[in-house]
Every structure is written in structure tokens, then in C-alpha cells.
mmCIF file of C-alpha atoms in Angstrom:
data_model
loop_
_atom_site.group_PDB
_atom_site.id
_atom_site.type_symbol
_atom_site.label_atom_id
_atom_site.label_comp_id
_atom_site.label_asym_id
_atom_site.label_seq_id
_atom_site.Cartn_x
_atom_site.Cartn_y
_atom_site.Cartn_z
ATOM 1 C CA LYS A 1 -16.644 7.131 -0.143
ATOM 2 C CA LYS A 2 -20.631 6.959 0.661
ATOM 3 C CA LEU A 3 -21.081 5.399 -2.724
ATOM 4 C CA PHE A 4 -18.806 2.893 -1.871
ATOM 5 C CA LEU A 5 -20.328 1.645 1.552
ATOM 6 C CA LYS A 6 -23.705 1.793 0.025
ATOM 7 C CA HIS A 7 -22.112 -0.509 -3.028
ATOM 8 C CA CYS A 8 -19.922 -2.641 -1.288
ATOM 9 C CA SER A 9 -19.718 -2.345 2.345
ATOM 10 C CA VAL A 10 -17.969 -4.621 3.787
ATOM 11 C CA LYS A 11 -19.124 -4.768 7.859
ATOM 12 C CA SER A 12 -18.094 -6.759 11.061
ATOM 13 C CA LYS A 13 -18.578 -6.907 14.074
ATOM 14 C CA GLN A 14 -17.755 -8.429 16.889
ATOM 15 C CA VAL A 15 -19.792 -12.004 17.013
ATOM 16 C CA ALA A 16 -19.751 -12.227 20.618
ATOM 17 C CA LYS A 17 -22.922 -9.550 20.717
ATOM 18 C CA ASP A 18 -24.662 -12.447 19.189
ATOM 19 C CA GLY A 19 -24.287 -14.505 21.756
ATOM 20 C CA LEU A 20 -21.171 -16.384 19.620
ATOM 21 C CA PRO A 21 -17.289 -16.438 20.688
ATOM 22 C CA SER A 22 -15.958 -13.020 20.941
ATOM 23 C CA GLY A 23 -12.472 -13.873 18.646
ATOM 24 C CA ASN A 24 -14.445 -14.392 15.452
ATOM 25 C CA ILE A 25 -15.950 -11.595 13.208
ATOM 26 C CA GLN A 26 -18.909 -11.946 10.473
ATOM 27 C CA TYR A 27 -18.245 -10.471 7.339
ATOM 28 C CA SER A 28 -21.336 -9.767 4.880
ATOM 29 C CA THR A 29 -20.024 -9.869 1.101
ATOM 30 C CA GLY A 30 -22.424 -10.320 -1.548
ATOM 31 C CA GLY A 31 -25.337 -10.932 0.764
ATOM 32 C CA LYS A 32 -24.324 -13.677 2.442
ATOM 33 C CA SER A 33 -22.828 -13.503 5.746
ATOM 34 C CA ALA A 34 -20.597 -16.196 7.472
ATOM 35 C CA TYR A 35 -19.276 -17.039 10.915
ATOM 36 C CA CYS A 36 -15.908 -17.836 11.184
ATOM 37 C CA GLY A 37 -11.875 -16.778 11.482
ATOM 38 C CA GLU A 38 -11.497 -13.038 11.768
ATOM 39 C CA SER A 39 -8.028 -14.005 8.793
ATOM 40 C CA PHE A 40 -10.316 -16.876 7.210
ATOM 41 C CA ALA A 41 -13.286 -13.947 6.901
ATOM 42 C CA GLN A 42 -11.107 -11.011 5.695
ATOM 43 C CA LEU A 43 -9.962 -13.258 2.442
ATOM 44 C CA GLU A 44 -13.728 -14.020 2.124
ATOM 45 C CA ALA A 45 -14.344 -10.588 1.806
ATOM 46 C CA TYR A 46 -13.574 -9.237 -1.472
ATOM 47 C CA SER A 47 -16.370 -7.870 -3.724
ATOM 48 C CA THR A 48 -17.929 -9.112 -5.836
ATOM 49 C CA HIS A 49 -17.824 -8.402 -9.327
ATOM 50 C CA GLN A 50 -21.905 -7.666 -9.396
ATOM 51 C CA GLN A 51 -20.632 -5.155 -5.741
ATOM 52 C CA VAL A 52 -17.936 -3.386 -8.147
ATOM 53 C CA VAL A 53 -20.393 -2.936 -11.220
ATOM 54 C CA SER A 54 -22.909 -1.016 -9.169
ATOM 55 C CA PHE A 55 -20.320 1.162 -7.560
ATOM 56 C CA VAL A 56 -18.033 1.452 -10.640
ATOM 57 C CA TRP A 57 -22.135 2.240 -12.053
ATOM 58 C CA ALA A 58 -23.347 4.675 -9.081
ATOM 59 C CA VAL A 59 -20.242 6.834 -9.429
ATOM 60 C CA LEU A 60 -20.439 7.350 -13.745
ATOM 61 C CA THR A 61 -23.959 9.120 -12.939
ATOM 62 C CA ARG A 62 -22.946 11.162 -10.103
ATOM 63 C CA ILE A 63 -20.642 12.161 -12.158
ATOM 64 C CA ILE A 64 -21.289 12.460 -15.671
ATOM 65 C CA PRO A 65 -24.049 14.690 -17.376
ATOM 66 C CA GLN A 66 -26.892 12.213 -17.651
ATOM 67 C CA PRO A 67 -26.745 13.041 -22.081
ATOM 68 C CA LEU A 68 -23.166 12.569 -21.878
ATOM 69 C CA LEU A 69 -24.408 8.943 -21.522
ATOM 70 C CA GLY A 70 -26.403 8.495 -24.415
ATOM 71 C CA ASN A 71 -30.638 7.385 -23.957
ATOM 72 C CA PRO A 72 -31.450 4.416 -21.759
ATOM 73 C CA SER A 73 -30.961 2.091 -24.177
ATOM 74 C CA SER A 74 -26.948 3.112 -24.560
ATOM 75 C CA LYS A 75 -27.077 3.755 -20.649
ATOM 76 C CA ARG A 76 -28.054 0.007 -20.479
ATOM 77 C CA SER A 77 -25.335 -0.977 -23.064
ATOM 78 C CA LEU A 78 -22.413 0.358 -21.403
ATOM 79 C CA ARG A 79 -23.510 -1.012 -18.074
ATOM 80 C CA VAL A 80 -22.902 -4.396 -19.812
ATOM 81 C CA ASN A 81 -20.162 -3.156 -21.713
ATOM 82 C CA ILE A 82 -18.246 -2.413 -17.982
ATOM 83 C CA TRP A 83 -19.834 -5.434 -16.368
ATOM 84 C CA LYS A 84 -18.109 -7.994 -19.542
ATOM 85 C CA PHE A 85 -14.483 -5.581 -18.547
ATOM 86 C CA ILE A 86 -14.982 -6.458 -14.753
ATOM 87 C CA ARG A 87 -15.925 -9.586 -15.420
ATOM 88 C CA LEU A 88 -12.604 -10.511 -16.953
ATOM 89 C CA ARG A 89 -10.272 -13.612 -16.095
ATOM 90 C CA ARG A 90 -6.368 -13.396 -15.647
ATOM 91 C CA PHE A 91 -4.924 -13.046 -19.842
ATOM 92 C CA GLU A 92 -8.409 -12.118 -21.177
ATOM 93 C CA THR A 93 -7.322 -9.143 -23.814
ATOM 94 C CA PHE A 94 -10.548 -6.595 -23.400
ATOM 95 C CA GLN A 95 -10.027 -4.094 -26.717
ATOM 96 C CA VAL A 96 -11.737 -0.544 -28.043
ATOM 97 C CA THR A 97 -14.241 -2.349 -29.765
ATOM 98 C CA ASP A 98 -15.656 -4.182 -26.613
ATOM 99 C CA CYS A 99 -16.253 -0.996 -25.225
ATOM 100 C CA ILE A 100 -18.648 0.280 -27.390
ATOM 101 C CA ARG A 101 -20.821 -2.927 -28.683
ATOM 102 C CA GLU A 102 -23.499 -2.172 -29.197
ATOM 103 C CA LEU A 103 -23.260 0.912 -28.895
ATOM 104 C CA LYS A 104 -24.223 3.627 -31.319
ATOM 105 C CA ALA A 105 -24.273 7.258 -32.654
ATOM 106 C CA PRO A 106 -28.120 8.198 -33.095
ATOM 107 C CA GLU A 107 -28.587 7.457 -29.597
ATOM 108 C CA TYR A 108 -26.456 9.991 -28.142
ATOM 109 C CA SER A 109 -28.105 12.939 -29.291
ATOM 110 C CA TRP A 110 -25.117 15.697 -28.544
ATOM 111 C CA LEU A 111 -23.157 14.443 -31.073
ATOM 112 C CA SER A 112 -25.240 15.932 -33.638
ATOM 113 C CA LYS A 113 -25.233 18.681 -32.378
ATOM 114 C CA ILE A 114 -20.790 19.308 -32.323
ATOM 115 C CA GLY A 115 -20.002 21.023 -35.468
ATOM 116 C CA PHE A 116 -16.423 19.286 -35.835
ATOM 117 C CA THR A 117 -15.168 21.722 -38.138
ATOM 118 C CA SER A 118 -15.515 24.851 -35.738
ATOM 119 C CA CYS A 119 -14.792 22.893 -33.295
ATOM 120 C CA PHE A 120 -10.952 24.580 -31.358
ATOM 121 C CA CYS A 121 -9.301 20.992 -31.009
ATOM 122 C CA SER A 122 -10.390 19.383 -34.765
ATOM 123 C CA VAL A 123 -7.538 19.950 -35.996
ATOM 124 C CA LEU A 124 -5.609 18.306 -33.583
ATOM 125 C CA LEU A 125 -8.616 15.045 -33.081
ATOM 126 C CA GLY A 126 -8.322 14.746 -36.916
ATOM 127 C CA GLU A 127 -4.509 13.469 -36.747
ATOM 128 C CA GLU A 128 -5.428 10.862 -34.175
ATOM 129 C CA THR A 129 -8.951 9.740 -34.797
ATOM 130 C CA GLY A 130 -9.978 10.252 -38.265
ATOM 131 C CA LEU A 131 -12.403 13.003 -37.532
ATOM 132 C CA SER A 132 -11.935 15.611 -40.445
ATOM 133 C CA ASN A 133 -12.119 12.246 -42.476
ATOM 134 C CA GLY A 134 -15.477 10.644 -44.347
ATOM 135 C CA THR A 135 -18.985 11.140 -43.870
ATOM 136 C CA GLU A 136 -20.633 13.138 -40.827
ATOM 137 C CA GLU A 137 -21.573 9.797 -39.066
ATOM 138 C CA GLN A 138 -18.207 8.217 -39.436
ATOM 139 C CA LYS A 139 -17.386 11.017 -37.567
ATOM 140 C CA GLN A 140 -19.609 10.707 -35.102
ATOM 141 C CA ASN A 141 -19.248 7.100 -34.863
ATOM 142 C CA ASN A 142 -15.046 7.923 -34.207
ATOM 143 C CA LEU A 143 -15.571 10.426 -31.623
ATOM 144 C CA LEU A 144 -18.012 7.823 -29.951
ATOM 145 C CA HIS A 145 -15.372 6.059 -30.676
ATOM 146 C CA CYS A 146 -12.864 8.231 -27.929
ATOM 147 C CA TRP A 147 -15.409 9.147 -25.614
ATOM 148 C CA ILE A 148 -15.966 6.073 -24.599
ATOM 149 C CA SER A 149 -12.263 4.741 -25.030
ATOM 150 C CA TRP A 150 -11.061 7.720 -22.661
ATOM 151 C CA LEU A 151 -14.021 6.843 -19.845
ATOM 152 C CA PHE A 152 -12.576 3.683 -19.508
ATOM 153 C CA SER A 153 -8.506 4.508 -19.375
ATOM 154 C CA ASP A 154 -9.138 7.771 -17.368
ATOM 155 C CA ILE A 155 -11.813 7.230 -15.441
ATOM 156 C CA VAL A 156 -13.397 3.586 -15.088
ATOM 157 C CA ILE A 157 -9.993 1.882 -14.292
ATOM 158 C CA PRO A 158 -8.485 4.997 -11.773
ATOM 159 C CA LEU A 159 -11.328 4.417 -10.259
ATOM 160 C CA ILE A 160 -11.909 0.455 -9.731
ATOM 161 C CA SER A 161 -7.938 1.138 -8.843
ATOM 162 C CA THR A 162 -8.345 3.877 -6.237
ATOM 163 C CA TYR A 163 -10.624 1.586 -3.647
ATOM 164 C CA PHE A 164 -9.807 -1.989 -4.637
ATOM 165 C CA TYR A 165 -7.178 -4.448 -4.437
ATOM 166 C CA VAL A 166 -7.073 -6.650 -8.264
ATOM 167 C CA THR A 167 -5.480 -10.176 -7.665
ATOM 168 C CA GLU A 168 -6.363 -14.057 -7.636
ATOM 169 C CA ARG A 169 -6.249 -16.350 -5.543
ATOM 170 C CA GLU A 170 -3.864 -19.143 -5.377
ATOM 171 C CA THR A 171 -6.783 -21.598 -5.781
ATOM 172 C CA LYS A 172 -8.344 -20.396 -8.526
ATOM 173 C CA ARG A 173 -5.597 -18.430 -10.469
ATOM 174 C CA TYR A 174 -7.640 -17.506 -13.776
ATOM 175 C CA ASP A 175 -10.223 -15.569 -11.101
ATOM 176 C CA VAL A 176 -9.800 -12.377 -10.693
ATOM 177 C CA PHE A 177 -11.122 -11.658 -7.168
ATOM 178 C CA TYR A 178 -11.935 -7.311 -6.229
ATOM 179 C CA TYR A 179 -10.660 -6.911 -2.442
ATOM 180 C CA PRO A 180 -10.978 -3.048 -0.888
ATOM 181 C CA LYS A 181 -8.594 -1.462 -0.181
ATOM 182 C CA SER A 182 -9.257 -0.936 3.769
ATOM 183 C CA VAL A 183 -9.814 -5.156 3.948
ATOM 184 C CA TRP A 184 -6.227 -5.775 1.580
ATOM 185 C CA ARG A 185 -4.932 -3.160 4.675
ATOM 186 C CA ASN A 186 -5.724 -5.796 7.055
ATOM 187 C CA LEU A 187 -4.896 -8.665 5.404
ATOM 188 C CA THR A 188 -1.140 -7.460 4.758
ATOM 189 C CA SER A 189 -0.602 -5.523 7.978
ATOM 190 C CA ASN A 190 -0.757 -8.643 9.686
ATOM 191 C CA THR A 191 1.263 -10.480 7.034
ATOM 192 C CA ILE A 192 4.179 -7.489 6.937
ATOM 193 C CA ALA A 193 4.262 -8.365 10.761
ATOM 194 C CA SER A 194 5.190 -12.146 10.699
ATOM 195 C CA LEU A 195 7.884 -11.380 7.717
ATOM 196 C CA ASN A 196 9.298 -8.339 9.925
ATOM 197 C CA ALA A 197 8.796 -11.340 13.460
ATOM 198 C CA GLN A 198 11.274 -13.151 10.836
ATOM 199 C CA SER A 199 14.263 -12.198 8.283
ATOM 200 C CA PHE A 200 12.927 -10.277 6.413
ATOM 201 C CA LYS A 201 12.761 -6.294 6.690
ATOM 202 C CA ILE A 202 10.941 -3.412 4.934
ATOM 203 C CA LEU A 203 13.241 -1.375 3.508
ATOM 204 C CA ARG A 204 12.487 3.416 3.563
ATOM 205 C CA GLY A 205 13.833 6.235 3.540
ATOM 206 C CA THR A 206 17.910 6.370 2.892
ATOM 207 C CA SER A 207 18.358 3.101 3.183
ATOM 208 C CA ARG A 208 16.111 2.062 0.542
ATOM 209 C CA ARG A 209 17.688 4.568 -1.992
ATOM 210 C CA ALA A 210 21.007 3.366 -1.339
ATOM 211 C CA ILE A 211 20.142 0.261 -1.302
ATOM 212 C CA LYS A 212 18.082 -0.185 -4.595
ATOM 213 C CA HIS A 213 20.675 0.710 -7.080
ATOM 214 C CA LEU A 214 22.770 -2.715 -5.701
ATOM 215 C CA TYR A 215 19.368 -5.245 -7.130
ATOM 216 C CA ARG A 216 19.324 -6.565 -3.197
ATOM 217 C CA SER A 217 15.986 -6.176 -2.543
ATOM 218 C CA SER A 218 12.653 -6.427 -4.230
ATOM 219 C CA ARG A 219 9.302 -6.155 -4.003
ATOM 220 C CA VAL A 220 6.976 -8.324 -2.375
ATOM 221 C CA ARG A 221 2.918 -9.092 -3.267
ATOM 222 C CA PHE A 222 1.135 -11.280 -1.689
ATOM 223 C CA LEU A 223 -1.175 -13.852 -3.385
ATOM 224 C CA PRO A 224 -4.444 -15.246 -0.807
ATOM 225 C CA LYS A 225 -5.225 -18.477 -0.668
ATOM 226 C CA ALA A 226 -8.073 -21.000 0.869
ATOM 227 C CA LYS A 227 -6.620 -19.585 4.674
ATOM 228 C CA ASP A 228 -4.160 -17.086 4.793
ATOM 229 C CA ILE A 229 -1.910 -15.201 2.412
ATOM 230 C CA ARG A 230 1.507 -16.020 0.916
ATOM 231 C CA PRO A 231 4.105 -13.960 0.243
ATOM 232 C CA LEU A 232 4.993 -13.955 -3.567
ATOM 233 C CA VAL A 233 8.929 -11.874 -3.939
ATOM 234 C CA ASN A 234 9.286 -11.456 -7.760
ATOM 235 C CA PHE A 235 12.867 -10.567 -8.868
ATOM 236 C CA LYS A 236 12.727 -8.594 -12.619
ATOM 237 C CA ALA A 237 15.031 -11.151 -15.107
ATOM 238 C CA GLN A 238 17.061 -7.850 -16.373
ATOM 239 C CA SER A 239 19.633 -6.520 -14.156
ATOM 240 C CA LYS A 240 18.729 -8.565 -11.106
ATOM 241 C CA ASP A 241 19.642 -11.106 -12.721
ATOM 242 C CA GLY A 242 22.485 -9.819 -14.071
ATOM 243 C CA ILE A 243 24.203 -9.065 -11.054
ATOM 244 C CA LEU A 244 22.527 -12.934 -9.157
ATOM 245 C CA ASN A 245 24.692 -14.357 -12.332
ATOM 246 C CA LYS A 246 28.285 -13.904 -11.764
ATOM 247 C CA CYS A 247 28.094 -15.044 -8.493
ATOM 248 C CA HIS A 248 26.358 -17.870 -9.118
ATOM 249 C CA LEU A 249 28.713 -18.440 -12.171
ATOM 250 C CA VAL A 250 31.938 -18.000 -9.241
ATOM 251 C CA ILE A 251 29.655 -20.765 -6.963
ATOM 252 C CA LYS A 252 29.517 -23.253 -9.932
ATOM 253 C CA LYS A 253 33.390 -23.404 -10.928
ATOM 254 C CA ILE A 254 34.005 -23.618 -7.193
ATOM 255 C CA ARG A 255 31.395 -26.819 -7.474
ATOM 256 C CA ASP A 256 33.572 -27.909 -10.428
ATOM 257 C CA ASP A 257 36.549 -27.848 -8.974
ATOM 258 C CA ASN A 258 35.655 -29.274 -5.304
ATOM 259 C CA PRO A 259 32.174 -31.156 -5.603
ATOM 260 C CA GLU A 260 32.921 -32.823 -2.526
ATOM 261 C CA MET A 261 32.347 -29.349 -0.978
ATOM 262 C CA PHE A 262 28.487 -29.336 -2.264
ATOM 263 C CA GLY A 263 27.085 -32.588 -1.646
ATOM 264 C CA SER A 264 23.693 -33.148 -3.553
ATOM 265 C CA SER A 265 23.567 -30.124 -4.324
ATOM 266 C CA VAL A 266 22.170 -29.276 -8.226
ATOM 267 C CA PHE A 267 21.944 -26.502 -10.128
ATOM 268 C CA ASP A 268 19.525 -26.700 -12.593
ATOM 269 C CA TYR A 269 17.351 -30.165 -13.279
ATOM 270 C CA ASP A 270 20.224 -31.479 -15.612
ATOM 271 C CA GLY A 271 21.968 -32.327 -11.928
ATOM 272 C CA VAL A 272 17.937 -33.718 -10.500
ATOM 273 C CA TYR A 273 18.010 -36.131 -13.355
ATOM 274 C CA LYS A 274 21.700 -37.501 -12.950
ATOM 275 C CA ASN A 275 21.321 -37.388 -9.363
ATOM 276 C CA LEU A 276 18.225 -38.816 -9.631
ATOM 277 C CA SER A 277 18.950 -41.552 -12.258
ATOM 278 C CA SER A 278 22.256 -43.128 -9.819
ATOM 279 C CA PHE A 279 20.225 -43.259 -7.075
ATOM 280 C CA MET A 280 16.886 -45.476 -9.132
ATOM 281 C CA SER A 281 19.986 -47.706 -11.078
ATOM 282 C CA SER A 282 21.282 -48.423 -8.003
ATOM 283 C CA VAL A 283 18.007 -49.072 -6.141
ATOM 284 C CA ARG A 284 17.020 -51.874 -8.871
ATOM 285 C CA ARG A 285 19.950 -53.629 -8.790
ATOM 286 C CA GLN A 286 19.674 -53.834 -4.873
ATOM 287 C CA LEU A 287 15.307 -54.896 -5.212
ATOM 288 C CA LYS A 288 13.854 -57.298 -6.345
ATOM 289 C CA GLU A 289 10.749 -54.863 -6.800
ATOM 290 C CA SER A 290 9.829 -53.752 -10.506
ATOM 291 C CA LYS A 291 7.978 -50.908 -9.081
ATOM 292 C CA ILE A 292 9.706 -48.252 -6.894
ATOM 293 C CA TYR A 293 7.721 -45.324 -5.394
ATOM 294 C CA ILE A 294 9.131 -42.093 -4.767
ATOM 295 C CA VAL A 295 7.744 -39.701 -2.158
ATOM 296 C CA VAL A 296 7.496 -35.939 -3.371
ATOM 297 C CA ALA A 297 7.355 -33.477 0.122
ATOM 298 C CA ASP A 298 7.064 -29.984 0.390
ATOM 299 C CA VAL A 299 9.162 -27.696 3.357
ATOM 300 C CA SER A 300 6.797 -25.590 5.276
ATOM 301 C CA LYS A 301 8.471 -22.409 4.542
ATOM 302 C CA ALA A 302 11.879 -23.593 3.852
ATOM 303 C CA PHE A 303 13.829 -20.680 2.593
ATOM 304 C CA ASP A 304 11.951 -18.511 5.098
ATOM 305 C CA CYS A 305 13.559 -20.648 8.247
ATOM 306 C CA VAL A 306 16.838 -20.254 6.938
ATOM 307 C CA ASN A 307 19.288 -18.528 9.514
ATOM 308 C CA HIS A 308 21.194 -16.424 7.226
ATOM 309 C CA ASP A 309 24.080 -15.813 10.226
ATOM 310 C CA VAL A 310 24.687 -19.311 9.899
ATOM 311 C CA LEU A 311 24.358 -19.511 5.083
ATOM 312 C CA LEU A 312 27.196 -17.505 5.545
ATOM 313 C CA LYS A 313 29.446 -18.846 7.455
ATOM 314 C CA ILE A 314 28.671 -21.989 5.318
ATOM 315 C CA MET A 315 30.233 -19.622 2.719
ATOM 316 C CA ASP A 316 33.004 -18.357 3.842
ATOM 317 C CA ASP A 317 33.948 -21.643 3.699
ATOM 318 C CA VAL A 318 33.982 -21.763 -0.090
ATOM 319 C CA LEU A 319 33.979 -18.620 -1.419
ATOM 320 C CA LYS A 320 37.716 -18.320 0.223
ATOM 321 C CA GLY A 321 39.023 -15.334 -2.346
ATOM 322 C CA ASP A 322 38.129 -11.950 -1.927
ATOM 323 C CA GLU A 323 38.165 -11.231 -5.764
ATOM 324 C CA TYR A 324 37.146 -13.343 -8.984
ATOM 325 C CA ALA A 325 38.012 -12.194 -12.253
ATOM 326 C CA LEU A 326 35.154 -13.922 -15.003
ATOM 327 C CA ARG A 327 36.413 -14.500 -18.748
ATOM 328 C CA LYS A 328 33.527 -14.715 -21.517
ATOM 329 C CA CYS A 329 34.360 -16.892 -24.611
ATOM 330 C CA THR A 330 32.502 -17.607 -27.438
ATOM 331 C CA LYS A 331 32.549 -20.536 -29.971
ATOM 332 C CA VAL A 332 31.805 -20.199 -33.664
ATOM 333 C CA ILE A 333 31.027 -24.064 -35.460
ATOM 334 C CA TYR A 334 29.926 -23.859 -38.927
ATOM 335 C CA SER A 335 27.762 -26.309 -40.628
ATOM 336 C CA ARG A 336 28.906 -27.249 -43.988
ATOM 337 C CA SER A 337 25.229 -29.886 -44.249
ATOM 338 C CA LYS A 338 23.145 -26.615 -43.576
ATOM 339 C CA ASN A 339 25.649 -23.809 -44.323
ATOM 340 C CA VAL A 340 25.201 -21.925 -41.315
ATOM 341 C CA ALA A 341 27.772 -21.062 -38.339
ATOM 342 C CA TYR A 342 26.605 -22.421 -34.608
ATOM 343 C CA ARG A 343 27.561 -19.893 -32.071
ATOM 344 C CA PHE A 344 28.128 -20.231 -28.504
ATOM 345 C CA ASP A 345 28.475 -18.110 -25.259
ATOM 346 C CA SER A 346 30.223 -19.372 -21.441
ATOM 347 C CA ASN A 347 31.359 -18.303 -19.070
ATOM 348 C CA VAL A 348 34.554 -19.717 -16.704
#
């Protein structure tokens, strides 16, 4: 913890002591100080890549014997590799070969002192990594490969996940930001309180276990924006959509039988196109202007503000039956020209 505070400190204090408004907080991140509102300051209180690298390297040099890190040249190369790993952007990959780039077995004196034939785990290592094959030099390279790979997977990555919440930001979707866990807790606690004040609640204990198998709950994650945090709910496609799809099919069937009940509601982009196309055609017939301009607007927190009680009353008038039977049909069409059969699945 002392190393973390030393290398990744996010200091906060009342700016009123410096003669500024009392509602503001000063955060020091990456050697910079900025006076701003509390929430905005916390959004900018992420640790820089250099701070994260410095902290990780300080921990490694404290807990790992120096000979295992090699000579000064290999230490510099290893730190550079850690730096490249931490500064990765979203969707970029980091292979094992990138972990050992510029690292050479002769720079690790302890490798030459290991007797591979008398080693207790030589048989196991030989099966998994090929240490029993090749020359002595190849065996040392393979062992170095295993050591550095383990260093990244079992020390570097768990260390980062323990002290930082790693995420992207809405304004920079492909950059990765490292928020100290304490800062992230403060940010999310305010957002969770705001969600609880609306139509959401956190499930805990027996209620969470009871509802989990029904797939009516979901995990929420938070995405930092320019000035606040956006909650994102991710319904994983496999199981939850399988259950919700049945409700969707029932509502679509009711829509087909009673289109007047749904007004301008659509279920897919085809419905959007049909409604928009007919509307544009009618407007063109009435107006002499050749150009038509469409304004696209986004309603802030539209779904969050929906009154669930009112929505359920509306659906009671739509879903009048207590039970609905679904039947899945498969149609197979044979094409003589291509000598293939096409299969179509549908639900009625």
C-alpha cells in the first residue's frame, strides 16, 4: 500500500484552505493539479501509464530476488516490455513473445546453474514446455520463456487488477485508463445511489439467488464520460435473449393481428424504413421543396425515466391471454440451379 501511495497517489483536499470555493476538490494526477468540481476531478483522477509502470516495477523489485530479474540490461528490457503491455489500447493483443522481447538467457546467470536432469519437475516441464528437447541453450531459452510468462500472468496482471479498475472512456473508446480502486469506488457509489433513487435496486442475498436463474437481472458496469458516468447494462446473448425472445415473438404476433394497438412502434430497422419511406413520400407530394431535412434527437435518460407501473398497465391491455403457445416451423427449399437446399426457421 505504501508503494501504491508513493507511485500512484491521488491526493484530495478541500480547496477552501487555499482560498477557493469550498465545494471544489484538488486532485493531483500525473504530476498535474486541477481545480474543478468533485465529480469531474475524480473522473480525471486516473493514474497515468507511467505511474502504473512505476508502481508495478517497484513491487517486482521488492518481492522478487534480484538475480531472477537478470542483469541491468535485462531489467531495462523487462521494464520496457511491462510498459508496452500497460500502454496497450483496446482490442490490441500482447503475445508471450512480446513479454520476452530483447531478453536473452545469458543475461540470467541462474539459468546456467540449473541441472535440468536432476530437477524435481524436469519431467513435467519437459512435457509441457519442451525443456527436455534440444541443446542446453534451447532449454535455457525455454525456461526463461516460462519464467517471464509466469511473471506476467501470475504477478503483473493480478497486481494491476487488485489496485486498479481498468476501463475505456466514452470520449476515447480505444484508450485504456487505470483508475485506482478507491477513486473508482467513490465514482460508482454516487452513480449507484442515483440509480437506486430511480427505478433500479441492487439485488443481494436470497433475492439475488432466487431471481438469478430467471434471467431477470443483469450486471451493470459504468463508463466514464466527459463530465459524468454512464451506466451500461449488458444482457448476454445466450440465455437471457433465449427467454426474452419468446416474449418478443408473442408481442410481434399481437402486433400483426392488431396493428392499431401499437401506433408508430416498430420492432426492427425494416419497420423504421417502411414508416420513414411512406412518410417521406407523403411529404414530397405536399411540398415543393426538393430537399427535406430530418432532425435526429436523443432524449436524455429516456428508458430510465419510464414509469414501470404505467408500462405494466399498458401491457395488461395488450397481453390479454394468460398463456401463449409458440410453434417453431422449418421450411426447406431446394434450388435445382445451385443444387443446394435452403433452410428457414420461423416461429408462429
